[in-house]
Amino acid sequence: MREDVQSLDIRDVTANWVNAQILERQIGDRIKALADLSHTPLFFGRLDYLHAPGADRAEGAEGERFYIGRRHVHDQDGDPMVIDWRAPVSQPFYRASKKDPMDVGLRRRFGYTGGDLTAYEDEHLSDPAEAATTSKLLQREIERPRVGPMRDIVATIQPEQDEIVRSGLSGSVCVQGGPGTGKTAVGLHRVAYLLYAHRERLARTGTLVIGPNRSFLHYIEQVLPALGELAVRQATVDDLVAQVEVRGTDEAPAAVVKGDARMAEVLRRALYSHVTLPTEPVVVVRGSRRWRVPAYELEGLVRELLARDIRYGAARDALPQRVAHAVLVQMERAGEAPDDRVQDAVARNSAVKAAVKAVWPPVDPAKLVLRLLTDPEFLAEHAEGILTGDEQKTILWARPARSVKSARWSAADAVLIDEATDLVERTHSLGHVVLDEAQDLSPMQYRAVGRRCSTGSATVLGDLAQGTTPWATRSWQEALAHLGKADAVIEELTAGFRVPTDVITYASRLLPHIAPGLTPVASVRENPGFFEVRAVSEDADVISACEELLDNEGSTGLIAADASVPVLARALTAAGIAFLAPGEETTRETRLTLVPASLAKGLEYDYVVLDEPSAVVDAEPDERTGLRRLYVALTRAVSGLVVTHATGLPPQLA
């Protein structure tokens, strides 16, 4: 298939060089999408239907066989050999069961080792004599060691996951899922499905995956290309709002106030305070004639635009045309016959431009935010009745900056500037946005993401128990309201595929303290996993635990409080153990990653050493946030976890 595309001759089908360039790029993308992936088989399953799908199920009608794979594959004659997993005919591979066989006589799963076909397993779904069993190949695939970046889960998608993956483009979905329930994979596969089902529409409007940090994005970046999808952009929230250079940080109380949704109204008030009602008429001179628009008529035009609640910049652009129209009405009454060109000329008249500038001046969003954060009187005027006096003092800068460029903006400040920019000019909306680790966003960050999908839909992924910021989401209903998707369907995944039973049971001791009422994850893995809590006396004991786990196949993560990472790095170097930073790809030779607890979210390793849980908790501004950070760190292991501690464990783990 790739060679067929490479051999295409486009010289006779392109009318000009522009078309040729576009077609060459499309062919290049197609060739990339058809690249061979080492150790990644093209098919992983087979469905034998009792009857041909869509055909009359009459007595004696022949069935049909389909191989299911990551993408469509056809032979030299164009006949299908492998059916894309996203096609409707492939759906029973994930949904069919003994209770509802969906006209499937046989479902076959194929097992691979290093890309070689080594096993297969059959289920005769329509045979009442055969009992339902748990798939051994499915268990083996779920428990396969993790080396390198995140991989796709097309061979192991479960029915409850498939329902979310295949839900329509028109509606938004929020997925609450505990550690190891596959919510990130579900979100990425949903993007792949939507691109398959609505390719032309999403090609026009665009798709975006938003992750919490660069390490996380690097970890997941190969999933969609492995499924043949290359057109999905990935970014962090900080990337979306990067209109100024972020060089400063906020104390937690200031960040909480700046991230509060009330700041949107403060910004709106501050912006529209620049609009002043006119007190002087506008006199337009054209040739020997003078046309006068009185102040009261100008005031009516301004009030009408304010009442329409359109963007500040759009209203400012509309005002000269409104004034020009008022002049044209006078011209017509005087017997003239002006056309659109005359109206445009009047709108560009110096007197009109001067009046508009005086009444509705241009506003730079960054300068507006800078003034709010440095001018106590300006902030007090526009935050009255919204922010308390103490809250206003909390967000005011101790050292006012001289200019936008010299200001030490924080990440929360950049979000405020993005909000102000949207008040001036509408943000471009995409067709679909996936927002992962959403529980850590502030209301203002939700608004920033919501602007990017205001006319599209969203898939929101997260776990309330893993919220590790002081402004972490309290409920999905509240978060979705800030996102502008209050009608989104909330789904909950509770079956754990990644974290071993003993590990998730231990970590779930924290749930009553960090997310009361949340359903604990129930591991579906048959292997209980390796788990040990070990008292140690020095760093050398921690390094020894890493060496023990490195004797196993797969990756190992050493997770510790951020302040402890430099000390452990020196100890690993002294012991001659090579290690990586989060996001760097593991190899067969280097399989240990040293992970600050603040960057552990979303990552996974076959084996984990978690050093000093109490230090992880104490590093956060409050106990609840610290315990949530610990919950995240405890649930990164796929096969085994060793908890080492020289001081006492947090009492919540007792």
PDB file of N, CA and C in Angstrom, residues 526-605:
ATOM      1  N   GLU A 526      -5.326 -10.750  37.384  1.00  0.00           N
ATOM      2  CA  GLU A 526      -5.217 -11.994  38.142  1.00  0.00           C
ATOM      3  C   GLU A 526      -3.937 -12.026  38.966  1.00  0.00           C
ATOM      4  N   ASN A 527      -2.893 -11.350  38.478  1.00  0.00           N
ATOM      5  CA  ASN A 527      -1.625 -11.296  39.203  1.00  0.00           C
ATOM      6  C   ASN A 527      -1.716 -10.232  40.298  1.00  0.00           C
ATOM      7  N   PRO A 528      -1.628 -10.611  41.588  1.00  0.00           N
ATOM      8  CA  PRO A 528      -1.771  -9.614  42.660  1.00  0.00           C
ATOM      9  C   PRO A 528      -0.627  -8.611  42.680  1.00  0.00           C
ATOM     10  N   GLY A 529       0.506  -8.930  42.044  1.00  0.00           N
ATOM     11  CA  GLY A 529       1.633  -8.003  42.007  1.00  0.00           C
ATOM     12  C   GLY A 529       2.533  -8.147  43.218  1.00  0.00           C
ATOM     13  N   PHE A 530       3.696  -7.508  43.121  1.00  0.00           N
ATOM     14  CA  PHE A 530       4.674  -7.526  44.206  1.00  0.00           C
ATOM     15  C   PHE A 530       4.539  -6.233  44.997  1.00  0.00           C
ATOM     16  N   PHE A 531       4.429  -6.340  46.312  1.00  0.00           N
ATOM     17  CA  PHE A 531       4.253  -5.151  47.142  1.00  0.00           C
ATOM     18  C   PHE A 531       4.963  -5.348  48.474  1.00  0.00           C
ATOM     19  N   GLU A 532       5.704  -4.309  48.887  1.00  0.00           N
ATOM     20  CA  GLU A 532       6.430  -4.391  50.155  1.00  0.00           C
ATOM     21  C   GLU A 532       6.647  -2.994  50.723  1.00  0.00           C
ATOM     22  N   VAL A 533       6.453  -2.863  52.021  1.00  0.00           N
ATOM     23  CA  VAL A 533       6.806  -1.632  52.743  1.00  0.00           C
ATOM     24  C   VAL A 533       8.068  -1.934  53.535  1.00  0.00           C
ATOM     25  N   ARG A 534       9.114  -1.171  53.294  1.00  0.00           N
ATOM     26  CA  ARG A 534      10.427  -1.515  53.829  1.00  0.00           C
ATOM     27  C   ARG A 534      11.018  -0.334  54.598  1.00  0.00           C
ATOM     28  N   ALA A 535      11.336  -0.550  55.873  1.00  0.00           N
ATOM     29  CA  ALA A 535      12.041   0.473  56.670  1.00  0.00           C
ATOM     30  C   ALA A 535      13.519   0.456  56.296  1.00  0.00           C
ATOM     31  N   VAL A 536      14.084   1.647  56.040  1.00  0.00           N
ATOM     32  CA  VAL A 536      15.490   1.757  55.648  1.00  0.00           C
ATOM     33  C   VAL A 536      16.182   2.752  56.577  1.00  0.00           C
ATOM     34  N   SER A 537      17.512   2.738  56.539  1.00  0.00           N
ATOM     35  CA  SER A 537      18.267   3.647  57.404  1.00  0.00           C
ATOM     36  C   SER A 537      19.074   4.670  56.625  1.00  0.00           C
ATOM     37  N   GLU A 538      19.338   4.408  55.333  1.00  0.00           N
ATOM     38  CA  GLU A 538      20.150   5.346  54.545  1.00  0.00           C
ATOM     39  C   GLU A 538      19.793   5.217  53.068  1.00  0.00           C
ATOM     40  N   ASP A 539      20.336   6.170  52.273  1.00  0.00           N
ATOM     41  CA  ASP A 539      20.036   6.186  50.842  1.00  0.00           C
ATOM     42  C   ASP A 539      20.520   4.919  50.140  1.00  0.00           C
ATOM     43  N   ALA A 540      21.575   4.332  50.643  1.00  0.00           N
ATOM     44  CA  ALA A 540      22.107   3.115  50.020  1.00  0.00           C
ATOM     45  C   ALA A 540      21.061   2.002  50.017  1.00  0.00           C
ATOM     46  N   ASP A 541      20.208   1.968  51.037  1.00  0.00           N
ATOM     47  CA  ASP A 541      19.150   0.955  51.080  1.00  0.00           C
ATOM     48  C   ASP A 541      18.112   1.198  49.983  1.00  0.00           C
ATOM     49  N   VAL A 542      17.856   2.463  49.689  1.00  0.00           N
ATOM     50  CA  VAL A 542      16.921   2.808  48.614  1.00  0.00           C
ATOM     51  C   VAL A 542      17.499   2.368  47.270  1.00  0.00           C
ATOM     52  N   ILE A 543      18.796   2.620  47.073  1.00  0.00           N
ATOM     53  CA  ILE A 543      19.459   2.227  45.823  1.00  0.00           C
ATOM     54  C   ILE A 543      19.448   0.705  45.684  1.00  0.00           C
ATOM     55  N   SER A 544      19.623  -0.003  46.795  1.00  0.00           N
ATOM     56  CA  SER A 544      19.584  -1.475  46.757  1.00  0.00           C
ATOM     57  C   SER A 544      18.215  -1.970  46.312  1.00  0.00           C
ATOM     58  N   ALA A 545      17.152  -1.293  46.777  1.00  0.00           N
ATOM     59  CA  ALA A 545      15.799  -1.675  46.358  1.00  0.00           C
ATOM     60  C   ALA A 545      15.641  -1.496  44.851  1.00  0.00           C
ATOM     61  N   CYS A 546      16.218  -0.421  44.298  1.00  0.00           N
ATOM     62  CA  CYS A 546      16.163  -0.203  42.842  1.00  0.00           C
ATOM     63  C   CYS A 546      16.896  -1.322  42.103  1.00  0.00           C
ATOM     64  N   GLU A 547      18.070  -1.694  42.625  1.00  0.00           N
ATOM     65  CA  GLU A 547      18.855  -2.751  41.979  1.00  0.00           C
ATOM     66  C   GLU A 547      18.090  -4.072  41.971  1.00  0.00           C
ATOM     67  N   GLU A 548      17.389  -4.359  43.060  1.00  0.00           N
ATOM     68  CA  GLU A 548      16.594  -5.586  43.125  1.00  0.00           C
ATOM     69  C   GLU A 548      15.503  -5.592  42.049  1.00  0.00           C
ATOM     70  N   LEU A 549      14.805  -4.458  41.896  1.00  0.00           N
ATOM     71  CA  LEU A 549      13.710  -4.399  40.929  1.00  0.00           C
ATOM     72  C   LEU A 549      14.230  -4.401  39.495  1.00  0.00           C
ATOM     73  N   LEU A 550      15.431  -3.884  39.278  1.00  0.00           N
ATOM     74  CA  LEU A 550      16.016  -3.882  37.934  1.00  0.00           C
ATOM     75  C   LEU A 550      16.387  -5.285  37.460  1.00  0.00           C
ATOM     76  N   ASP A 551      16.422  -6.238  38.389  1.00  0.00           N
ATOM     77  CA  ASP A 551      16.666  -7.632  37.995  1.00  0.00           C
ATOM     78  C   ASP A 551      15.475  -8.209  37.237  1.00  0.00           C
ATOM     79  N   ASN A 552      14.302  -7.543  37.364  1.00  0.00           N
ATOM     80  CA  ASN A 552      13.109  -7.986  36.647  1.00  0.00           C
ATOM     81  C   ASN A 552      13.085  -7.378  35.239  1.00  0.00           C
ATOM     82  N   GLU A 553      12.265  -7.952  34.386  1.00  0.00           N
ATOM     83  CA  GLU A 553      12.091  -7.392  33.049  1.00  0.00           C
ATOM     84  C   GLU A 553      11.221  -6.140  33.137  1.00  0.00           C
ATOM     85  N   GLY A 554      11.513  -5.140  32.288  1.00  0.00           N
ATOM     86  CA  GLY A 554      10.678  -3.950  32.232  1.00  0.00           C
ATOM     87  C   GLY A 554      11.316  -2.735  32.862  1.00  0.00           C
ATOM     88  N   SER A 555      10.523  -1.683  33.007  1.00  0.00           N
ATOM     89  CA  SER A 555      11.006  -0.393  33.492  1.00  0.00           C
ATOM     90  C   SER A 555      10.847  -0.271  35.003  1.00  0.00           C
ATOM     91  N   THR A 556      11.688   0.591  35.596  1.00  0.00           N
ATOM     92  CA  THR A 556      11.622   0.864  37.037  1.00  0.00           C
ATOM     93  C   THR A 556      11.644   2.370  37.252  1.00  0.00           C
ATOM     94  N   GLY A 557      10.778   2.850  38.135  1.00  0.00           N
ATOM     95  CA  GLY A 557      10.763   4.263  38.486  1.00  0.00           C
ATOM     96  C   GLY A 557      11.104   4.445  39.953  1.00  0.00           C
ATOM     97  N   LEU A 558      11.998   5.374  40.244  1.00  0.00           N
ATOM     98  CA  LEU A 558      12.299   5.766  41.617  1.00  0.00           C
ATOM     99  C   LEU A 558      11.641   7.119  41.845  1.00  0.00           C
ATOM    100  N   ILE A 559      10.588   7.138  42.644  1.00  0.00           N
ATOM    101  CA  ILE A 559       9.800   8.356  42.882  1.00  0.00           C
ATOM    102  C   ILE A 559      10.098   8.867  44.286  1.00  0.00           C
ATOM    103  N   ALA A 560      10.355  10.164  44.389  1.00  0.00           N
ATOM    104  CA  ALA A 560      10.674  10.765  45.685  1.00  0.00           C
ATOM    105  C   ALA A 560      10.211  12.218  45.696  1.00  0.00           C
ATOM    106  N   ALA A 561      10.125  12.793  46.893  1.00  0.00           N
ATOM    107  CA  ALA A 561       9.821  14.218  47.014  1.00  0.00           C
ATOM    108  C   ALA A 561      10.842  15.015  46.204  1.00  0.00           C
ATOM    109  N   ASP A 562      10.403  16.106  45.590  1.00  0.00           N
ATOM    110  CA  ASP A 562      11.269  16.866  44.686  1.00  0.00           C
ATOM    111  C   ASP A 562      12.601  17.243  45.337  1.00  0.00           C
ATOM    112  N   ALA A 563      12.568  17.620  46.605  1.00  0.00           N
ATOM    113  CA  ALA A 563      13.788  18.055  47.288  1.00  0.00           C
ATOM    114  C   ALA A 563      14.785  16.917  47.465  1.00  0.00           C
ATOM    115  N   SER A 564      14.302  15.677  47.443  1.00  0.00           N
ATOM    116  CA  SER A 564      15.186  14.524  47.645  1.00  0.00           C
ATOM    117  C   SER A 564      15.834  14.035  46.356  1.00  0.00           C
ATOM    118  N   VAL A 565      15.357  14.511  45.214  1.00  0.00           N
ATOM    119  CA  VAL A 565      15.834  13.996  43.930  1.00  0.00           C
ATOM    120  C   VAL A 565      17.331  14.230  43.706  1.00  0.00           C
ATOM    121  N   PRO A 566      17.881  15.441  43.978  1.00  0.00           N
ATOM    122  CA  PRO A 566      19.331  15.628  43.769  1.00  0.00           C
ATOM    123  C   PRO A 566      20.186  14.677  44.607  1.00  0.00           C
ATOM    124  N   VAL A 567      19.764  14.421  45.845  1.00  0.00           N
ATOM    125  CA  VAL A 567      20.520  13.521  46.722  1.00  0.00           C
ATOM    126  C   VAL A 567      20.502  12.100  46.159  1.00  0.00           C
ATOM    127  N   LEU A 568      19.334  11.654  45.735  1.00  0.00           N
ATOM    128  CA  LEU A 568      19.218  10.308  45.172  1.00  0.00           C
ATOM    129  C   LEU A 568      19.966  10.200  43.839  1.00  0.00           C
ATOM    130  N   ALA A 569      19.984  11.291  43.068  1.00  0.00           N
ATOM    131  CA  ALA A 569      20.724  11.280  41.799  1.00  0.00           C
ATOM    132  C   ALA A 569      22.210  11.050  42.051  1.00  0.00           C
ATOM    133  N   ARG A 570      22.743  11.703  43.065  1.00  0.00           N
ATOM    134  CA  ARG A 570      24.160  11.511  43.391  1.00  0.00           C
ATOM    135  C   ARG A 570      24.417  10.086  43.879  1.00  0.00           C
ATOM    136  N   ALA A 571      23.480   9.544  44.644  1.00  0.00           N
ATOM    137  CA  ALA A 571      23.646   8.179  45.151  1.00  0.00           C
ATOM    138  C   ALA A 571      23.606   7.161  44.008  1.00  0.00           C
ATOM    139  N   LEU A 572      22.715   7.375  43.029  1.00  0.00           N
ATOM    140  CA  LEU A 572      22.652   6.472  41.880  1.00  0.00           C
ATOM    141  C   LEU A 572      23.935   6.550  41.052  1.00  0.00           C
ATOM    142  N   THR A 573      24.433   7.753  40.851  1.00  0.00           N
ATOM    143  CA  THR A 573      25.669   7.930  40.089  1.00  0.00           C
ATOM    144  C   THR A 573      26.841   7.249  40.789  1.00  0.00           C
ATOM    145  N   ALA A 574      26.898   7.424  42.121  1.00  0.00           N
ATOM    146  CA  ALA A 574      27.987   6.803  42.893  1.00  0.00           C
ATOM    147  C   ALA A 574      27.921   5.276  42.810  1.00  0.00           C
ATOM    148  N   ALA A 575      26.689   4.752  42.684  1.00  0.00           N
ATOM    149  CA  ALA A 575      26.516   3.293  42.592  1.00  0.00           C
ATOM    150  C   ALA A 575      26.700   2.779  41.163  1.00  0.00           C
ATOM    151  N   GLY A 576      26.919   3.686  40.227  1.00  0.00           N
ATOM    152  CA  GLY A 576      27.131   3.279  38.843  1.00  0.00           C
ATOM    153  C   GLY A 576      25.866   2.862  38.118  1.00  0.00           C
ATOM    154  N   ILE A 577      24.718   3.379  38.569  1.00  0.00           N
ATOM    155  CA  ILE A 577      23.441   3.024  37.948  1.00  0.00           C
ATOM    156  C   ILE A 577      22.992   4.168  37.041  1.00  0.00           C
ATOM    157  N   ALA A 578      22.870   3.901  35.753  1.00  0.00           N
ATOM    158  CA  ALA A 578      22.398   4.918  34.816  1.00  0.00           C
ATOM    159  C   ALA A 578      20.899   5.138  35.013  1.00  0.00           C
ATOM    160  N   PHE A 579      20.474   6.397  34.860  1.00  0.00           N
ATOM    161  CA  PHE A 579      19.049   6.697  35.048  1.00  0.00           C
ATOM    162  C   PHE A 579      18.629   7.814  34.102  1.00  0.00           C
ATOM    163  N   LEU A 580      17.315   7.922  33.914  1.00  0.00           N
ATOM    164  CA  LEU A 580      16.726   8.890  32.996  1.00  0.00           C
ATOM    165  C   LEU A 580      15.870   9.886  33.771  1.00  0.00           C
ATOM    166  N   ALA A 581      15.517  10.980  33.099  1.00  0.00           N
ATOM    167  CA  ALA A 581      14.557  11.943  33.636  1.00  0.00           C
ATOM    168  C   ALA A 581      13.175  11.603  33.092  1.00  0.00           C
ATOM    169  N   PRO A 582      12.098  12.039  33.757  1.00  0.00           N
ATOM    170  CA  PRO A 582      10.747  11.743  33.264  1.00  0.00           C
ATOM    171  C   PRO A 582      10.562  12.214  31.828  1.00  0.00           C
ATOM    172  N   GLY A 583       9.930  11.377  31.030  1.00  0.00           N
ATOM    173  CA  GLY A 583       9.698  11.720  29.627  1.00  0.00           C
ATOM    174  C   GLY A 583      10.754  11.182  28.698  1.00  0.00           C
ATOM    175  N   GLU A 584      11.962  10.897  29.212  1.00  0.00           N
ATOM    176  CA  GLU A 584      13.000  10.301  28.372  1.00  0.00           C
ATOM    177  C   GLU A 584      12.679   8.824  28.169  1.00  0.00           C
ATOM    178  N   GLU A 585      12.910   8.343  26.966  1.00  0.00           N
ATOM    179  CA  GLU A 585      12.487   6.991  26.626  1.00  0.00           C
ATOM    180  C   GLU A 585      13.445   5.942  27.180  1.00  0.00           C
ATOM    181  N   THR A 586      12.879   4.958  27.876  1.00  0.00           N
ATOM    182  CA  THR A 586      13.704   3.876  28.406  1.00  0.00           C
ATOM    183  C   THR A 586      14.200   2.977  27.287  1.00  0.00           C
ATOM    184  N   THR A 587      15.344   2.358  27.519  1.00  0.00           N
ATOM    185  CA  THR A 587      15.910   1.402  26.566  1.00  0.00           C
ATOM    186  C   THR A 587      16.176   0.093  27.292  1.00  0.00           C
ATOM    187  N   ARG A 588      16.612  -0.915  26.557  1.00  0.00           N
ATOM    188  CA  ARG A 588      16.945  -2.191  27.195  1.00  0.00           C
ATOM    189  C   ARG A 588      18.106  -2.021  28.168  1.00  0.00           C
ATOM    190  N   GLU A 589      18.995  -1.067  27.884  1.00  0.00           N
ATOM    191  CA  GLU A 589      20.175  -0.872  28.731  1.00  0.00           C
ATOM    192  C   GLU A 589      19.880   0.043  29.921  1.00  0.00           C
ATOM    193  N   THR A 590      19.066   1.075  29.724  1.00  0.00           N
ATOM    194  CA  THR A 590      18.764   2.034  30.790  1.00  0.00           C
ATOM    195  C   THR A 590      17.273   1.997  31.064  1.00  0.00           C
ATOM    196  N   ARG A 591      16.905   1.379  32.179  1.00  0.00           N
ATOM    197  CA  ARG A 591      15.486   1.142  32.470  1.00  0.00           C
ATOM    198  C   ARG A 591      15.030   1.790  33.774  1.00  0.00           C
ATOM    199  N   LEU A 592      15.886   2.625  34.375  1.00  0.00           N
ATOM    200  CA  LEU A 592      15.522   3.293  35.627  1.00  0.00           C
ATOM    201  C   LEU A 592      15.284   4.778  35.360  1.00  0.00           C
ATOM    202  N   THR A 593      14.152   5.289  35.846  1.00  0.00           N
ATOM    203  CA  THR A 593      13.825   6.711  35.729  1.00  0.00           C
ATOM    204  C   THR A 593      13.694   7.297  37.129  1.00  0.00           C
ATOM    205  N   LEU A 594      14.394   8.415  37.365  1.00  0.00           N
ATOM    206  CA  LEU A 594      14.307   9.124  38.645  1.00  0.00           C
ATOM    207  C   LEU A 594      13.239  10.201  38.502  1.00  0.00           C
ATOM    208  N   VAL A 595      12.182  10.089  39.292  1.00  0.00           N
ATOM    209  CA  VAL A 595      10.985  10.901  39.075  1.00  0.00           C
ATOM    210  C   VAL A 595      10.677  11.775  40.292  1.00  0.00           C
ATOM    211  N   PRO A 596      10.720  13.114  40.152  1.00  0.00           N
ATOM    212  CA  PRO A 596      10.190  13.966  41.223  1.00  0.00           C
ATOM    213  C   PRO A 596       8.698  13.705  41.373  1.00  0.00           C
ATOM    214  N   ALA A 597       8.209  13.666  42.592  1.00  0.00           N
ATOM    215  CA  ALA A 597       6.789  13.348  42.815  1.00  0.00           C
ATOM    216  C   ALA A 597       5.865  14.308  42.076  1.00  0.00           C
ATOM    217  N   SER A 598       6.304  15.545  41.879  1.00  0.00           N
ATOM    218  CA  SER A 598       5.456  16.537  41.205  1.00  0.00           C
ATOM    219  C   SER A 598       5.245  16.229  39.733  1.00  0.00           C
ATOM    220  N   LEU A 599       6.092  15.355  39.147  1.00  0.00           N
ATOM    221  CA  LEU A 599       5.976  15.027  37.719  1.00  0.00           C
ATOM    222  C   LEU A 599       5.497  13.601  37.473  1.00  0.00           C
ATOM    223  N   ALA A 600       5.103  12.893  38.528  1.00  0.00           N
ATOM    224  CA  ALA A 600       4.765  11.472  38.384  1.00  0.00           C
ATOM    225  C   ALA A 600       3.401  11.241  37.747  1.00  0.00           C
ATOM    226  N   LYS A 601       2.538  12.231  37.789  1.00  0.00           N
ATOM    227  CA  LYS A 601       1.166  12.031  37.331  1.00  0.00           C
ATOM    228  C   LYS A 601       1.110  11.619  35.865  1.00  0.00           C
ATOM    229  N   GLY A 602       0.327  10.579  35.581  1.00  0.00           N
ATOM    230  CA  GLY A 602       0.134  10.122  34.218  1.00  0.00           C
ATOM    231  C   GLY A 602       1.178   9.142  33.726  1.00  0.00           C
ATOM    232  N   LEU A 603       2.292   8.997  34.464  1.00  0.00           N
ATOM    233  CA  LEU A 603       3.356   8.089  34.033  1.00  0.00           C
ATOM    234  C   LEU A 603       3.138   6.708  34.649  1.00  0.00           C
ATOM    235  N   GLU A 604       3.787   5.700  34.086  1.00  0.00           N
ATOM    236  CA  GLU A 604       3.673   4.352  34.639  1.00  0.00           C
ATOM    237  C   GLU A 604       4.968   3.590  34.406  1.00  0.00           C
ATOM    238  N   TYR A 605       5.290   2.710  35.345  1.00  0.00           N
ATOM    239  CA  TYR A 605       6.498   1.890  35.281  1.00  0.00           C
ATOM    240  C   TYR A 605       6.132   0.487  35.740  1.00  0.00           C
TER     241      TYR A 605
END
